[in-house]
Amino acid sequence: MEQHQDDSKIKNNLSNIKHKIIVLSGKGGVGKSTVSANLALSLSEKGYNVGLLDGDLHGPSIPKILGIEDKRPGAAETGIAPVLASPKLKVMSMAFLIQDKDSPVIWRGPLKMGALRQFIGDVSWGDLDYLIIDLPPGTGDEPLSIAQLIPDSDGAVVVTTPQDVALVSVRKSINFVKKMNMPVIGIIENMSGFKCPHCNKAIDIFKTGGGKKASMDFKIPFLGDIPIDPEIVKTGDSGEGFTKNNEKSDAAKSFEKIVVNIEKIVNEKKVK
Amino acid sequence: MEQHQDDSKIKNNLSNIKHKIIVLSGKGGVGKSTVSANLALSLSEKGYNVGLLDGDLHGPSIPKILGIEDKRPGAAETGIAPVLASPKLKVMSMAFLIQDKDSPVIWRGPLKMGALRQFIGDVSWGDLDYLIIDLPPGTGDEPLSIAQLIPDSDGAVVVTTPQDVALVSVRKSINFVKKMNMPVIGIIENMSGFKCPHCNKAIDIFKTGGGKKASMDFKIPFLGDIPIDPEIVKTGDSGEGFTKNNEKSDAAKSFEKIVVNIEKIVNEKKVK
């Protein structure tokens, strides 16, 4: 483990955050950032003070999903002031720091560790009920850095899609989380099943049930499944939250159940 | 740029390869590995000698897609003997080197650079018409290492999905490729449109046309679009190639056109 003089600063900066939840996935494109953004939104709409840290330095998509791409962080007395997506939702992302949004962030590991350290230690998160940390996919530098920088998180939410190829990666993720001694909060199966909007028949695009199977194999909680819904894509592109604009859809209902499950698990853990 | 004593070894090892094509994407889950695997398969079925390097060290999925997960590389006189997926298709992947396929590869940048250096310099690729290099998503350590280790590639094929959130990443990828002085072969739009298999009506899951728009904005070739097809997911999970088992599908036809476009572009370039 790397040690650093800033470690006590980070600890101090995060000292008023009740729950820290890390969202990760073995492979990209499973909807991890969409899940993170809507999880943070849902919790803030329930009245919690929420922070959302976009840990994907190369492909930061949280600001786009939340419709706050053009905002910039400010200066606070105690550090960098995060962007407010709503009065109760603070967001920090590499996307806010790039001048030209088409420019790639071409950084190797050590530089990335430095940036994540700043996001955690120098951003004035203040008093939060929840800090959601959206990690880039895989088990490389960024997840490793976050695991080392935030050793006392409530644990990890692992997002997957149901097909076998994705599940190979989710199993790696779970083992990664265990090796880091991070608790696992549970698994979410995204893009799970699809109904044709015209004829209402079920279409098996990515299969279903693989996430549930992985949760049983590893004996970890299954938080719920979210069906494919073109509205999720649209609201992700337009920057509106999905759940609040589509309350009656199957996807929104599944998502609300997932949020309740996560609340329950992390609150039970903290009581112990 | 980093220099290394092995650089001449790498150059020598790749000296009998006519075309080196790098496949990349801004974000994960766009089907990049599926495209790479089927591109390599298609070229080998046309009679070319093909190599396929799986550059995704954390989430290597090429062996699973090609149904060669349980094979292991051997020893050749001149180095590591790659796995033969078919008589004309040589494959190297981190997946072949991991004992337990559920184990995550928890490596930081420098170790990854070392592994990629071995995959390129120590694997006896021999005489090849095409070496396809499937990169992990993003613009971090692995793409940067490959760009430095193979400075004379024919160029990059950029895979994207059509929705706006994905296109933010594709624009970054194109700028990354340009900054590395790598030629761009073109863009492929994957998961482009979908027809309900029951009622045959079009369903707009991820929209369409975004890849084409990006190609026009950047004035780079558009190689083609591939519709969503549950058969692609199934063959990816079962390890059969997609195109050879579904010749008459829209997706296979689109894919064949893409292969012809790539052949044409790289051969015209080499003549110059």
XYZ file of C-alpha atoms in Angstrom:
544
model
C 0.000 0.000 0.000
C 1.210 3.459 -0.831
C 1.479 5.991 1.957
C 1.221 9.717 1.531
C 1.326 12.847 3.661
C -2.140 13.776 2.367
C -3.768 10.683 3.846
C -4.774 12.438 7.075
C -6.114 15.353 5.005
C -8.315 12.947 3.059
C -9.510 11.278 6.239
C -10.363 14.663 7.706
C -12.135 15.825 4.556
C -14.356 12.740 4.493
C -14.999 12.705 8.250
C -18.497 14.175 7.997
C -19.773 11.722 5.406
C -22.033 9.031 6.843
C -22.014 6.539 3.988
C -19.500 6.047 1.173
C -20.682 3.763 -1.597
C -18.458 2.665 -4.459
C -20.154 1.725 -7.735
C -18.116 -0.472 -10.052
C -18.324 -2.948 -12.914
C -16.012 -5.454 -14.506
C -16.575 -4.148 -18.013
C -17.694 -0.871 -19.484
C -21.009 -0.062 -21.101
C -23.132 -1.867 -18.534
C -24.783 1.378 -17.431
C -22.679 1.923 -14.330
C -22.654 5.723 -14.614
C -26.379 5.818 -15.343
C -26.986 3.740 -12.221
C -24.653 5.938 -10.132
C -26.280 9.168 -11.338
C -29.820 7.943 -10.731
C -28.883 6.436 -7.361
C -27.456 9.796 -6.265
C -30.497 11.660 -7.650
C -32.968 9.317 -5.934
C -31.238 9.612 -2.584
C -31.109 13.416 -2.837
C -34.815 13.525 -3.736
C -35.517 11.543 -0.592
C -34.020 14.444 1.349
C -30.496 13.172 1.917
C -27.418 15.312 1.344
C -25.553 13.514 -1.418
C -22.194 13.812 -3.139
C -21.337 12.121 -6.434
C -17.701 11.635 -7.389
C -17.133 10.731 -11.039
C -13.994 8.591 -10.830
C -13.824 7.934 -14.570
C -11.064 10.311 -15.642
C -10.884 9.241 -19.301
C -14.590 8.987 -20.031
C -16.423 11.118 -17.451
C -20.115 10.907 -18.362
C -21.878 11.845 -15.104
C -22.168 15.598 -15.925
C -23.714 14.813 -19.323
C -26.220 12.403 -17.748
C -27.180 15.021 -15.138
C -27.306 17.901 -17.625
C -24.595 19.922 -15.866
C -21.819 19.611 -18.458
C -21.263 23.319 -18.800
C -20.925 24.076 -15.101
C -17.571 24.629 -13.428
C -16.462 23.995 -9.843
C -15.853 27.079 -7.719
C -13.544 27.957 -4.870
C -14.600 27.314 -1.280
C -12.777 28.366 1.886
C -11.827 24.769 2.537
C -10.995 23.738 -1.022
C -12.669 23.190 -4.390
C -16.453 23.740 -4.319
C -18.228 20.917 -6.164
C -20.916 21.629 -8.773
C -24.499 21.572 -7.470
C -26.717 19.392 -9.673
C -29.563 20.281 -7.294
C -29.575 21.877 -3.819
C -28.888 18.495 -2.233
C -26.578 16.940 -4.828
C -22.894 17.904 -5.122
C -20.921 16.579 -8.096
C -17.236 16.479 -9.006
C -15.965 15.203 -12.345
C -12.954 15.506 -14.610
C -15.406 16.731 -17.260
C -15.664 20.058 -15.369
C -11.927 20.616 -15.650
C -11.416 19.946 -19.354
C -11.552 23.031 -21.529
C -12.489 21.262 -24.737
C -14.882 18.392 -24.126
C -13.530 16.546 -27.176
C -10.017 16.457 -25.699
C -8.881 13.091 -24.397
C -7.274 12.853 -20.953
C -4.076 10.982 -21.878
C -2.704 10.130 -18.472
C -0.824 7.230 -17.031
C -1.491 5.774 -13.571
C 0.466 8.039 -11.194
C -1.124 11.201 -12.591
C -4.547 9.613 -12.257
C -3.844 8.706 -8.623
C -3.014 12.386 -8.041
C -6.255 13.588 -9.605
C -8.380 11.140 -7.603
C -6.539 12.185 -4.455
C -7.571 15.789 -5.141
C -11.174 14.834 -5.885
C -11.353 13.111 -2.530
C -9.131 15.290 -0.365
C -9.450 18.805 -1.804
C -13.118 19.003 -2.794
C -15.231 20.433 0.035
C -17.813 17.711 0.249
C -18.928 18.965 3.664
C -21.625 17.129 5.618
C -23.087 14.350 3.514
C -25.400 11.436 4.166
C -24.109 9.631 1.090
C -21.053 9.933 -1.141
C -21.475 7.844 -4.296
C -18.220 7.086 -6.080
C -18.588 6.056 -9.713
C -15.468 4.115 -10.715
C -14.234 3.417 -14.241
C -14.639 -0.220 -15.333
C -12.021 -2.872 -14.737
C -9.531 -3.540 -11.998
C -6.714 -1.170 -12.900
C -5.234 2.006 -11.493
C -8.369 3.977 -10.617
C -10.274 1.278 -8.701
C -7.051 0.360 -6.923
C -6.383 3.993 -6.000
C -9.914 4.574 -4.713
C -9.809 1.384 -2.648
C -6.592 2.596 -1.058
C -7.703 6.204 -0.579
C -11.086 5.299 0.949
C -10.392 2.227 3.084
C -13.503 2.698 5.253
C -16.252 2.719 2.599
C -19.604 1.046 3.274
C -18.772 -1.165 0.343
C -19.235 -1.737 -3.351
C -22.285 -1.965 -5.571
C -21.382 -4.101 -8.599
C -23.302 -3.394 -11.821
C -23.471 -5.988 -14.593
C -25.432 -6.941 -17.698
C -26.819 -10.483 -17.915
C -24.838 -12.062 -20.766
C -22.042 -14.563 -20.014
C -19.263 -12.428 -21.495
C -20.136 -9.644 -19.022
C -20.397 -12.074 -16.131
C -16.814 -13.231 -16.552
C -15.904 -9.633 -15.719
C -18.317 -9.303 -12.797
C -16.752 -12.308 -11.097
C -13.368 -10.640 -11.440
C -14.834 -7.463 -9.918
C -16.212 -9.277 -6.913
C -12.872 -10.950 -6.302
C -11.146 -7.585 -6.707
C -13.434 -6.046 -4.081
C -12.757 -8.945 -1.729
C -8.988 -8.698 -2.231
C -9.208 -5.004 -1.333
C -11.064 -6.014 1.887
C -13.981 -3.882 0.747
C -17.456 -5.083 1.780
C -19.827 -5.959 -1.095
C -23.227 -4.258 -0.788
C -24.661 -6.251 -3.674
C -25.151 -6.800 -7.403
C -27.434 -4.923 -9.814
C -28.364 -6.589 -13.117
C -28.863 -3.859 -15.708
C -30.274 -4.191 -19.262
C -32.137 -7.200 -17.925
C -34.836 -8.165 -20.395
C -36.753 -5.997 -22.840
C -40.345 -5.666 -24.032
C -41.111 -4.489 -27.566
C -42.865 -1.117 -27.195
C -44.999 -1.966 -30.271
C -46.211 -5.531 -29.656
C -45.306 -5.777 -25.938
C -43.661 -9.187 -26.401
C -40.488 -10.033 -24.495
C -37.250 -9.882 -26.514
C -34.148 -11.597 -25.240
C -31.409 -9.121 -26.154
C -28.859 -9.744 -23.431
C -30.633 -12.659 -21.670
C -31.667 -12.320 -18.005
C -30.722 -13.791 -14.645
C -26.930 -13.832 -14.889
C -26.509 -11.205 -12.162
C -28.760 -13.139 -9.797
C -26.774 -16.300 -10.481
C -23.481 -14.535 -9.706
C -24.971 -13.189 -6.455
C -25.925 -16.712 -5.397
C -22.554 -18.176 -6.410
C -20.742 -15.587 -4.306
C -23.397 -15.458 -1.562
C -23.819 -11.698 -1.798
C -27.073 -9.695 -1.909
C -28.921 -9.292 -5.202
C -30.135 -5.675 -5.213
C -32.440 -5.942 -8.233
C -32.656 -5.940 -12.006
C -33.412 -3.060 -14.362
C -34.980 -3.805 -17.772
C -33.762 -2.138 -20.978
C -35.758 1.040 -21.549
C -35.068 3.439 -24.440
C -36.223 6.255 -22.107
C -33.123 5.658 -19.977
C -30.961 6.314 -23.039
C -32.948 9.446 -23.915
C -32.863 10.961 -20.436
C -29.162 10.079 -20.197
C -28.529 12.037 -23.371
C -30.790 14.969 -22.504
C -29.508 15.356 -18.960
C -32.791 14.828 -17.142
C -32.869 12.219 -14.428
C -34.549 9.014 -15.557
C -36.528 7.923 -12.525
C -38.231 11.201 -11.696
C -39.505 11.616 -15.250
C -40.665 8.051 -15.741
C -42.090 7.109 -12.357
C -44.544 4.587 -13.706
C -42.177 2.615 -15.920
C -40.977 -0.875 -14.951
C -37.397 0.374 -14.987
C -38.122 3.215 -12.550
C -40.018 0.916 -10.197
C -37.149 -1.599 -10.214
C -34.737 1.191 -9.591
C -36.677 2.516 -6.597
C -36.580 -0.970 -5.056
C -32.827 -1.077 -5.556
C -32.384 2.264 -3.778
C -34.424 1.003 -0.824
C -32.336 -2.179 -0.689
C -29.094 -0.206 -0.656
C -30.357 2.182 2.066
C -31.371 -0.785 4.168
C -28.089 -2.661 3.791
C -25.781 0.260 4.527
C -27.857 1.429 7.497
C -27.924 -2.023 9.050
C -24.171 -2.284 8.622
C -23.493 1.042 10.322
C -25.634 0.108 13.329
C -23.515 -2.975 14.001
C 8.170 9.014 -25.291
C 9.731 6.195 -23.325
C 12.699 4.374 -24.778
C 13.615 0.785 -24.067
C 16.256 -1.730 -25.084
C 13.505 -4.067 -26.313
C 12.287 -1.622 -28.954
C 14.442 -3.122 -31.712
C 13.282 -6.593 -30.679
C 9.663 -5.526 -31.055
C 10.383 -3.958 -34.429
C 12.064 -7.159 -35.560
C 9.266 -9.369 -34.265
C 6.628 -7.366 -36.145
C 8.686 -7.016 -39.333
C 6.800 -9.724 -41.244
C 3.348 -8.331 -40.569
C 1.828 -6.488 -43.525
C -1.004 -4.639 -41.786
C -1.423 -3.690 -38.147
C -4.885 -2.462 -37.238
C -5.759 -1.069 -33.834
C -9.401 -1.335 -32.699
C -10.435 1.086 -29.982
C -13.381 2.829 -28.399
C -13.911 5.757 -26.074
C -16.077 3.819 -23.685
C -16.563 0.164 -22.865
C -19.478 -2.055 -23.752
C -19.830 -0.811 -27.317
C -18.952 -4.228 -28.739
C -15.323 -3.471 -29.532
C -14.070 -6.986 -28.715
C -16.933 -8.566 -30.655
C -16.027 -6.409 -33.657
C -12.305 -7.241 -33.299
C -12.944 -10.985 -33.018
C -15.299 -11.087 -35.991
C -13.010 -8.848 -38.061
C -10.107 -11.228 -37.414
C -12.301 -14.271 -38.151
C -13.630 -12.784 -41.394
C -10.170 -11.904 -42.653
C -8.833 -15.387 -41.806
C -11.789 -16.994 -43.607
C -10.892 -14.961 -46.674
C -7.543 -16.775 -46.659
C -5.363 -14.205 -44.927
C -2.956 -15.100 -42.136
C -4.258 -13.178 -39.157
C -3.126 -12.450 -35.600
C -5.390 -11.083 -32.877
C -3.863 -9.434 -29.835
C -6.264 -8.947 -26.925
C -4.893 -5.794 -25.317
C -7.501 -5.686 -22.552
C -5.542 -6.984 -19.587
C -8.246 -6.495 -16.953
C -11.231 -7.754 -18.904
C -9.921 -10.002 -21.689
C -12.995 -11.340 -23.519
C -11.608 -12.353 -26.924
C -10.933 -16.023 -25.948
C -14.492 -16.391 -24.605
C -15.956 -14.886 -27.796
C -13.863 -17.242 -29.962
C -14.519 -20.308 -27.787
C -10.834 -20.867 -26.965
C -10.892 -19.939 -23.268
C -9.373 -23.195 -22.090
C -6.409 -23.186 -24.458
C -2.915 -22.190 -23.369
C -0.057 -20.646 -25.367
C 2.904 -22.930 -26.043
C 6.626 -22.425 -26.480
C 8.084 -21.693 -29.903
C 11.746 -21.488 -30.862
C 11.453 -17.759 -31.249
C 9.254 -17.046 -28.225
C 5.720 -17.666 -26.969
C 3.523 -19.584 -29.440
C 0.095 -17.925 -29.685
C -3.110 -19.975 -29.461
C -4.584 -21.072 -32.808
C -8.302 -20.247 -32.988
C -8.228 -21.755 -36.494
C -5.321 -22.675 -38.804
C -5.103 -19.094 -40.027
C -5.910 -17.201 -36.824
C -3.367 -16.752 -34.005
C -4.565 -15.260 -30.716
C -2.814 -13.933 -27.625
C -4.681 -12.796 -24.518
C -4.125 -12.293 -20.806
C -7.020 -14.729 -20.320
C -4.682 -17.578 -21.374
C -2.243 -16.743 -18.604
C -4.620 -16.480 -15.648
C -4.995 -19.715 -13.686
C -8.403 -18.902 -12.224
C -10.628 -17.100 -14.691
C -12.470 -15.351 -11.834
C -9.240 -13.737 -10.604
C -8.901 -10.045 -11.310
C -5.664 -8.690 -12.801
C -4.911 -5.934 -10.289
C -2.071 -4.129 -11.989
C -0.966 -0.549 -12.234
C 0.344 1.055 -15.419
C 4.043 0.068 -15.530
C 3.274 -3.649 -15.089
C 0.674 -3.406 -17.845
C 3.201 -1.769 -20.181
C 5.501 -4.745 -19.504
C 2.814 -7.286 -20.335
C 1.855 -5.535 -23.573
C 5.539 -5.318 -24.510
C 5.757 -9.119 -24.146
C 2.572 -9.698 -26.127
C 4.039 -7.672 -28.976
C 7.739 -8.507 -28.747
C 7.888 -12.064 -27.379
C 4.926 -13.759 -29.074
C 5.956 -15.447 -32.330
C 3.409 -13.878 -34.610
C 5.434 -14.930 -37.648
C 4.307 -13.943 -41.155
C 0.921 -12.264 -40.998
C -1.236 -10.365 -43.445
C -3.129 -8.698 -40.595
C -2.513 -8.185 -36.899
C -5.662 -6.906 -35.184
C -5.027 -5.260 -31.822
C -8.077 -5.010 -29.555
C -7.438 -2.229 -27.043
C -9.241 -1.666 -23.746
C -11.578 1.350 -23.772
C -10.477 4.846 -22.857
C -7.296 6.808 -23.327
C -5.189 5.549 -20.428
C -2.109 3.400 -19.997
C -2.819 0.557 -22.415
C -3.799 2.616 -25.489
C -0.873 4.929 -24.794
C 1.542 1.989 -24.482
C 0.323 0.337 -27.676
C 0.565 3.609 -29.587
C 4.168 3.945 -28.439
C 5.109 0.308 -28.993
C 3.600 0.108 -32.497
C 4.295 3.501 -34.050
C 3.909 2.237 -37.639
C 0.371 0.786 -37.519
C -1.974 1.158 -40.490
C -4.209 3.043 -38.113
C -7.184 2.829 -35.820
C -10.717 1.582 -36.257
C -12.955 3.400 -33.764
C -16.069 1.537 -32.572
C -18.985 3.447 -31.044
C -22.673 3.121 -30.213
C -25.040 5.802 -31.504
C -26.244 7.563 -28.344
C -24.872 11.020 -27.419
C -23.237 9.870 -24.177
C -21.128 7.370 -26.142
C -20.297 9.937 -28.793
C -18.684 12.261 -26.284
C -16.196 9.442 -25.747
C -15.693 8.679 -29.422
C -14.672 12.273 -30.085
C -12.076 11.945 -27.344
C -10.827 8.710 -28.951
C -10.415 10.333 -32.329
C -8.461 13.193 -30.811
C -6.351 10.694 -28.869
C -5.521 8.829 -32.073
C -4.598 12.100 -33.779
C -2.388 13.204 -30.879
C -0.551 9.872 -31.125
C 0.013 10.585 -34.867
C -1.857 7.392 -35.642
C -3.881 7.357 -38.892
C -7.649 6.825 -38.503
C -9.005 4.042 -40.715
C -12.603 4.895 -39.854
C -15.602 4.652 -37.530
C -17.975 1.710 -37.005
C -21.388 2.388 -35.451
C -22.415 -0.687 -33.477
C -25.820 -1.453 -31.871
C -27.263 0.801 -34.533
C -31.017 0.286 -34.638
C -33.068 -2.770 -33.804
C -36.053 -4.619 -35.280
C -38.453 -6.514 -33.013
C -38.069 -10.208 -33.936
C -41.809 -10.686 -33.220
C -43.509 -7.789 -35.014
C -40.556 -6.674 -37.167
C -41.091 -3.002 -36.259
C -38.083 -0.748 -35.672
C -37.281 0.034 -32.032
C -35.092 2.957 -31.170
C -32.972 1.591 -28.308
C -29.750 3.520 -28.722
C -30.818 5.795 -31.631
C -28.934 5.658 -34.946
C -26.631 7.874 -36.996
C -24.344 9.269 -34.310
C -21.281 7.456 -35.631
C -21.903 8.744 -39.135
C -22.262 12.272 -37.798
C -18.944 12.009 -35.929
C -17.251 10.716 -39.086
C -18.495 13.738 -41.008
C -17.528 16.183 -38.251
C -13.984 14.812 -38.196
C -13.814 14.122 -41.968
C -12.839 10.483 -41.485
C -14.284 7.415 -43.271
C -17.505 5.843 -42.024
C -16.943 2.093 -42.272
C -20.538 1.023 -41.648
C -23.196 0.357 -39.020
C -24.179 -2.926 -37.360
C -27.725 -3.337 -36.019
C -28.444 -4.896 -32.614
C -28.926 -8.648 -33.047
C -29.488 -11.022 -30.111
C -27.648 -13.666 -32.181
C -24.445 -11.628 -31.768
C -24.822 -11.898 -27.985
C -25.514 -15.635 -28.186
C -22.575 -16.456 -30.466
C -20.351 -14.224 -28.299
C -21.323 -16.273 -25.265
C -21.108 -19.661 -26.967
C -17.782 -19.009 -28.654
C -18.899 -19.455 -32.243
C -18.115 -16.694 -34.686
C -21.155 -14.546 -35.459
C -20.843 -13.826 -39.147
C -20.166 -17.347 -40.410
C -23.207 -18.742 -38.583
C -25.628 -15.988 -39.541
C -24.647 -15.149 -43.098
C -28.066 -13.939 -44.146
C -28.754 -11.600 -41.222
C -28.641 -7.810 -41.644
C -25.877 -7.633 -39.061
C -23.658 -10.152 -40.902
C -24.192 -8.372 -44.225
C -23.281 -5.006 -42.665
C -20.252 -6.576 -41.109
C -19.025 -8.047 -44.397
C -19.246 -4.589 -45.971
C -17.192 -3.176 -43.133
C -14.461 -5.789 -43.633
C -14.299 -4.953 -47.357
C -14.046 -1.231 -46.527
C -11.187 -1.832 -44.102
C -9.300 -4.059 -46.585
C -9.668 -1.382 -49.255
C -8.509 1.493 -47.070
C -5.427 -0.219 -45.620
C -4.354 -1.594 -48.996
C -4.673 1.781 -50.694
C -2.634 3.348 -47.925
C 0.196 0.833 -48.241
C 0.476 1.379 -52.010
C 1.093 5.099 -51.539
